[in-house]
Amino acid sequence: MKKFISFFLISSLVLFLAACGNSDSKAGSSADQETGSSFPEDQIEVVVPFAAGGASDLVSRTIATEMEKELGVPVVITNKTGGSGATGLLSVKDANPDGYTIGYVPVELAMLESLGLAEISPEDYAALGQLMTIPAGIIVSGDAPYNSVEEFVEHAKENPGEIKIGNSGTGSIWHIAAAAFAGEADIEIGHVPYDGAAPAVTALMGGHIDAVTVSPSEAISGIESGDLKVLAVMSEERDVNAPDSPTLQELGYDINLGGWGGFVAPKEIPEDVLEALKAAFETAYNSDAFQKLLEDRGMNPDYKPGDEFQEFAKDQYDFYSELIPTIEFE
């Protein structure tokens, strides 16, 4: 009987210790999970590769504000201009992949390598998602002596090389748009680069250049006041910001070019951190504030989740890798 009781006590002790071990193991696992889900603990920087005031900056600031509500930490904007977006994009590519530096990426992400401006491709990043698309437009001063693309082209041919078209940087999508149009129309123009669409539009308003090939949404104030006019847009359909302006395809020019934008993180970011950022990004996209911005600014909503956006950006990279070598820039 004593042997039985001793065996029972020993067995109970073993089971108790084993249970404690399992409990400690589970507690440790839970603690690890809590540690892994503690992101974020500090402010997050969003790098915007263009100047303040343009479409890239406006959408990024609105998304950052909404992501901040979801993540519970400050989400701040840093404008890093230069190199048609290359400076900002490279800073995100080379950032610590801990989730505390993310960035806005424009269509230039798919173009810079073909232009020889930077060794950057969509495969260098982990995509959070796409936000919108915006078409290129041919925009001139409201008192310009031409009221149509036909008159603009005629003036350019009569004054070869004299028309100066502003863009958001050498090699930017708006530079490519101007060069592609000049090639199709067989005209000579001068390209004037700026650190974003906003300063290019300001230069046009001040009479320092003759035209810009930016999105009508980036010049909406001038368009609505009559200080600027849109001769045409480079999309398949007319733009809501200039419904009376034809598309270039309507006029016989085979051009369909525009911008798009989304958010990315450095490539080696941990999967759980990436998923947390993706979730906050999607919620920010669907927020009333961001949807109102798209509507007010005449941007086309075009949400794509991370994996889909990654594939789309790669397709765009392939497209511009074929297009850019065929364009004469001067």
Coordinates of C-alpha atoms in Angstrom, one line a residue:
M1 CA 0.0 0.0 0.0
K2 CA 2.8 2.4 0.9
K3 CA 4.6 1.5 -2.3
F4 CA 1.3 2.3 -4.2
I5 CA 0.9 5.7 -2.4
S6 CA 4.6 6.6 -3.1
F7 CA 4.2 5.6 -6.8
F8 CA 1.0 7.7 -7.0
L9 CA 2.7 10.7 -5.4
I10 CA 5.7 10.5 -7.6
S11 CA 3.5 10.1 -10.7
S12 CA 1.4 13.1 -9.7
L13 CA 4.6 15.1 -9.2
V14 CA 5.9 14.2 -12.6
L15 CA 2.6 15.1 -14.3
F16 CA 2.5 18.4 -12.3
L17 CA 6.0 19.3 -13.4
A18 CA 5.2 18.4 -17.0
A19 CA 2.1 20.5 -16.9
C20 CA 4.2 23.4 -15.5
G21 CA 6.7 22.9 -18.3
N22 CA 3.9 22.9 -21.0
S23 CA 2.4 26.0 -19.4
D24 CA 5.8 27.8 -19.4
S25 CA 6.2 26.7 -23.0
K26 CA 2.8 28.1 -24.0
A27 CA 3.4 31.2 -22.0
G28 CA 6.7 31.7 -23.8
S29 CA 5.1 31.1 -27.2
S30 CA 2.4 33.6 -26.3
A31 CA 5.0 36.1 -25.3
D32 CA 6.9 35.6 -28.5
Q33 CA 3.6 36.2 -30.4
E34 CA 3.0 39.4 -28.5
T35 CA 6.6 40.5 -29.2
G36 CA 6.1 39.8 -32.9
S37 CA 2.8 41.7 -33.0
S38 CA 4.1 44.7 -31.1
F39 CA 4.8 46.6 -34.3
P40 CA 4.6 49.6 -34.5
E41 CA 6.3 51.1 -31.4
D42 CA 7.7 54.3 -33.0
Q43 CA 6.7 56.8 -35.8
I44 CA 6.7 55.6 -39.4
E45 CA 8.2 57.7 -42.2
V46 CA 6.6 57.9 -45.6
V47 CA 9.1 59.0 -48.3
V48 CA 7.5 60.9 -51.2
P49 CA 9.9 61.3 -54.1
F50 CA 8.4 64.6 -55.4
A51 CA 7.8 68.1 -54.1
A52 CA 4.9 69.1 -51.8
G53 CA 1.7 70.1 -53.5
G54 CA 1.5 67.6 -56.4
A55 CA -0.7 64.5 -56.7
S56 CA 1.9 62.2 -55.2
D57 CA 2.3 64.4 -52.1
L58 CA -1.5 65.0 -51.6
V59 CA -2.5 61.3 -51.7
S60 CA 0.4 60.3 -49.5
R61 CA -0.5 62.8 -46.8
T62 CA -4.1 61.7 -46.7
I63 CA -3.2 58.0 -46.6
A64 CA -0.5 58.7 -43.9
T65 CA -3.1 60.5 -41.8
E66 CA -5.5 57.6 -42.1
M67 CA -2.8 54.9 -41.5
E68 CA -1.8 56.8 -38.4
K69 CA -5.3 56.3 -36.9
E70 CA -5.1 52.6 -37.6
L71 CA -1.5 52.0 -36.3
G72 CA -1.6 54.3 -33.3
V73 CA 1.7 56.0 -34.0
P74 CA 2.7 59.1 -36.0
V75 CA 3.0 58.5 -39.8
V76 CA 5.0 61.4 -41.1
I77 CA 5.8 62.6 -44.7
T78 CA 9.3 63.3 -45.9
N79 CA 9.7 64.8 -49.4
K80 CA 13.0 63.7 -51.0
T81 CA 13.1 65.2 -54.5
G82 CA 15.5 64.7 -57.3
G83 CA 16.4 62.4 -60.2
S84 CA 12.7 62.1 -61.4
G85 CA 11.9 60.3 -58.2
A86 CA 15.1 58.2 -58.0
T87 CA 16.4 60.0 -54.9
G88 CA 13.4 59.1 -52.8
L89 CA 12.9 55.7 -54.3
L90 CA 16.5 54.7 -53.6
S91 CA 16.2 55.9 -50.0
V92 CA 13.3 53.5 -49.4
K93 CA 15.1 50.7 -51.2
D94 CA 18.1 51.1 -49.0
A95 CA 16.2 51.7 -45.7
N96 CA 16.2 49.3 -42.8
P97 CA 13.5 46.8 -43.6
D98 CA 11.8 47.1 -40.2
G99 CA 8.6 48.7 -41.3
Y100 CA 9.4 52.2 -40.0
T101 CA 10.4 53.5 -43.5
I102 CA 7.9 53.1 -46.3
G103 CA 7.4 55.1 -49.5
Y104 CA 5.1 56.3 -52.2
V105 CA 6.0 55.0 -55.6
P106 CA 4.8 56.5 -58.9
V107 CA 4.9 55.1 -62.4
E108 CA 8.5 56.3 -62.6
L109 CA 9.4 53.2 -60.6
A110 CA 8.8 51.2 -63.8
M111 CA 10.9 53.7 -66.0
L112 CA 14.0 54.9 -64.2
E113 CA 16.1 51.8 -65.1
S114 CA 15.3 52.1 -68.8
L115 CA 16.2 55.7 -68.7
G116 CA 19.6 55.0 -67.2
L117 CA 18.8 57.2 -64.2
A118 CA 18.9 54.5 -61.4
E119 CA 19.0 50.8 -61.0
I120 CA 15.5 50.4 -59.6
S121 CA 12.7 48.0 -60.5
P122 CA 9.5 46.8 -58.8
E123 CA 11.3 43.7 -57.6
D124 CA 13.4 45.8 -55.2
Y125 CA 10.3 46.4 -53.0
A126 CA 7.5 44.7 -51.1
A127 CA 4.2 46.3 -52.3
L128 CA 1.5 47.5 -49.9
G129 CA -1.0 48.3 -52.7
Q130 CA -2.0 50.7 -55.4
L131 CA -4.1 53.8 -54.9
M132 CA -5.1 55.6 -58.2
T133 CA -4.4 56.5 -61.8
I134 CA -4.2 59.9 -63.4
P135 CA -3.9 60.7 -67.2
A136 CA -1.4 63.0 -68.7
G137 CA -2.8 66.2 -70.2
I138 CA -1.5 69.0 -72.6
I139 CA -2.2 72.1 -70.5
V140 CA -1.4 75.7 -71.6
S141 CA -2.1 79.2 -70.3
G142 CA -5.6 80.4 -70.6
D143 CA -4.5 83.3 -72.8
A144 CA -2.3 81.2 -75.1
P145 CA -2.7 81.9 -78.8
Y146 CA -3.9 78.3 -79.4
N147 CA -7.1 76.7 -78.4
S148 CA -6.7 73.2 -79.8
V149 CA -4.0 70.6 -80.3
E150 CA -4.1 71.3 -84.0
E151 CA -3.3 75.0 -83.4
F152 CA -0.7 74.0 -80.9
V153 CA 1.1 71.7 -83.3
E154 CA 0.9 74.3 -86.1
H155 CA 2.4 76.9 -83.8
A156 CA 5.2 74.4 -82.8
K157 CA 6.0 73.6 -86.5
E158 CA 6.2 77.3 -87.3
N159 CA 8.5 77.9 -84.4
P160 CA 10.6 74.8 -84.1
G161 CA 12.2 74.3 -80.7
E162 CA 10.7 77.5 -79.2
I163 CA 7.8 75.9 -77.2
K164 CA 9.0 75.0 -73.7
I165 CA 7.1 72.2 -72.0
G166 CA 7.5 71.8 -68.2
N167 CA 7.5 68.4 -66.5
S168 CA 8.1 66.8 -63.1
G169 CA 11.7 65.9 -63.7
T170 CA 13.9 64.5 -66.5
G171 CA 12.8 61.0 -67.2
S172 CA 9.5 61.5 -65.3
I173 CA 6.2 60.2 -66.7
W174 CA 5.2 63.7 -67.7
H175 CA 8.6 64.1 -69.5
I176 CA 7.9 60.8 -71.3
A177 CA 4.4 62.0 -72.1
A178 CA 5.7 65.3 -73.7
A179 CA 8.4 63.4 -75.6
A180 CA 6.0 60.8 -76.9
F181 CA 3.5 63.5 -78.1
A182 CA 6.3 65.5 -79.8
G183 CA 7.3 62.3 -81.6
E184 CA 3.8 61.5 -82.7
A185 CA 3.1 65.1 -83.8
D186 CA 6.5 65.5 -85.4
I187 CA 7.3 68.7 -83.6
E188 CA 10.4 70.1 -81.9
I189 CA 10.0 71.2 -78.3
G190 CA 12.1 72.1 -75.3
H191 CA 11.8 70.1 -72.1
V192 CA 12.0 72.0 -68.8
P193 CA 12.3 69.8 -65.7
Y194 CA 11.0 70.6 -62.2
D195 CA 11.0 68.8 -58.9
G196 CA 7.4 67.7 -59.3
A197 CA 4.2 68.7 -61.1
A198 CA 3.3 71.5 -58.7
P199 CA 6.3 73.7 -59.4
A200 CA 5.9 73.0 -63.1
V201 CA 2.3 74.2 -63.0
T202 CA 3.4 77.3 -61.0
A203 CA 6.0 78.1 -63.7
L204 CA 3.2 77.9 -66.3
M205 CA 1.0 80.1 -64.3
G206 CA 3.8 82.6 -64.1
G207 CA 4.5 82.6 -67.8
H208 CA 7.9 81.0 -67.6
I209 CA 7.0 78.1 -69.9
D210 CA 4.5 77.5 -72.6
A211 CA 2.8 74.2 -71.5
V212 CA 2.9 71.3 -69.1
T213 CA 2.1 67.7 -69.7
V214 CA 0.9 66.8 -66.2
S215 CA -2.4 65.5 -65.0
P216 CA -5.3 67.9 -65.1
S217 CA -6.0 67.0 -61.5
E218 CA -2.6 68.6 -60.6
A219 CA -3.6 71.9 -62.3
I220 CA -7.3 71.9 -61.2
S221 CA -7.2 75.3 -59.5
G222 CA -5.9 77.0 -62.6
I223 CA -8.3 75.1 -64.9
E224 CA -11.3 76.0 -62.8
S225 CA -10.3 79.7 -62.7
G226 CA -9.7 79.9 -66.4
D227 CA -6.0 80.7 -66.0
L228 CA -5.2 77.4 -67.7
K229 CA -6.8 75.3 -70.4
V230 CA -6.5 71.7 -71.3
L231 CA -6.0 71.1 -75.0
A232 CA -6.2 67.3 -74.8
V233 CA -5.6 64.3 -72.5
M234 CA -3.5 61.2 -73.2
S235 CA -6.0 58.6 -71.9
E236 CA -8.5 56.3 -73.6
E237 CA -11.4 58.3 -72.1
R238 CA -12.0 62.0 -71.4
D239 CA -10.9 63.3 -68.0
V240 CA -13.5 64.4 -65.5
N241 CA -11.5 67.5 -64.8
A242 CA -11.7 68.6 -68.4
P243 CA -14.7 66.8 -70.0
D244 CA -14.8 69.1 -73.0
S245 CA -11.2 68.4 -73.9
P246 CA -10.7 65.5 -76.4
T247 CA -8.3 62.6 -76.0
L248 CA -5.3 62.4 -78.3
Q249 CA -6.7 59.2 -79.6
E250 CA -9.8 61.0 -80.7
L251 CA -7.5 63.3 -82.7
G252 CA -5.6 60.5 -84.3
Y253 CA -2.6 60.2 -82.0
D254 CA -1.8 56.7 -80.8
I255 CA -0.9 57.8 -77.2
N256 CA -2.3 56.5 -73.9
L257 CA 0.0 57.5 -71.0
G258 CA -0.7 58.4 -67.4
G259 CA 0.5 58.1 -63.9
W260 CA -0.3 55.8 -61.1
G261 CA 0.8 55.5 -57.5
G262 CA 0.9 53.2 -54.5
F263 CA 2.9 52.4 -51.4
V264 CA 5.8 50.0 -50.9
A265 CA 8.3 48.9 -48.2
P266 CA 11.9 47.7 -48.4
K267 CA 12.1 44.2 -49.9
E268 CA 13.3 42.2 -46.8
I269 CA 10.6 43.5 -44.4
P270 CA 9.3 40.7 -42.0
E271 CA 6.0 39.2 -43.2
D272 CA 4.0 40.0 -40.1
V273 CA 5.1 43.7 -40.2
L274 CA 4.2 43.8 -43.9
E275 CA 0.8 42.4 -43.3
A276 CA 0.2 45.0 -40.5
L277 CA 1.1 47.8 -43.0
K278 CA -1.0 46.3 -45.7
A279 CA -4.1 46.1 -43.5
A280 CA -3.7 49.8 -42.4
F281 CA -3.1 50.8 -46.0
E282 CA -6.3 49.2 -47.2
T283 CA -8.3 50.8 -44.4
A284 CA -6.8 54.1 -45.3
Y285 CA -7.7 53.7 -49.0
N286 CA -11.3 53.0 -48.1
S287 CA -11.6 55.9 -45.7
D288 CA -14.1 58.7 -46.4
A289 CA -11.2 61.2 -46.4
F290 CA -9.2 59.5 -49.1
Q291 CA -12.3 58.8 -51.3
K292 CA -13.2 62.4 -51.0
L293 CA -9.7 63.5 -52.1
L294 CA -9.9 61.3 -55.2
E295 CA -13.3 62.8 -56.1
D296 CA -12.4 66.4 -55.3
R297 CA -9.1 66.1 -57.3
G298 CA -10.5 64.1 -60.2
M299 CA -8.2 61.1 -59.7
N300 CA -9.3 57.7 -60.8
P301 CA -9.7 55.3 -57.8
D302 CA -7.8 52.1 -58.6
Y303 CA -7.0 50.0 -55.6
K304 CA -4.9 46.9 -56.0
P305 CA -3.7 44.8 -53.1
G306 CA 0.0 44.2 -52.6
D307 CA 0.5 41.1 -54.7
E308 CA -1.6 42.4 -57.5
F309 CA 0.1 45.8 -57.5
Q310 CA 3.5 44.1 -57.5
E311 CA 2.5 42.2 -60.7
F312 CA 1.0 45.3 -62.3
A313 CA 4.2 47.3 -61.6
K314 CA 6.3 44.5 -63.2
D315 CA 4.1 44.6 -66.3
Q316 CA 4.5 48.4 -66.5
Y317 CA 8.3 47.9 -66.1
D318 CA 8.2 45.6 -69.2
F319 CA 6.1 48.1 -71.1
Y320 CA 8.3 51.1 -70.6
S321 CA 11.4 49.0 -71.2
E322 CA 10.2 48.6 -74.7
L323 CA 8.7 52.1 -75.2
I324 CA 11.5 54.4 -73.8
P325 CA 14.2 53.3 -76.2
T326 CA 12.0 54.3 -79.2
I327 CA 11.5 57.9 -78.0
E328 CA 13.6 60.9 -79.1
F329 CA 13.8 63.2 -76.1
E330 CA 15.3 66.3 -77.9

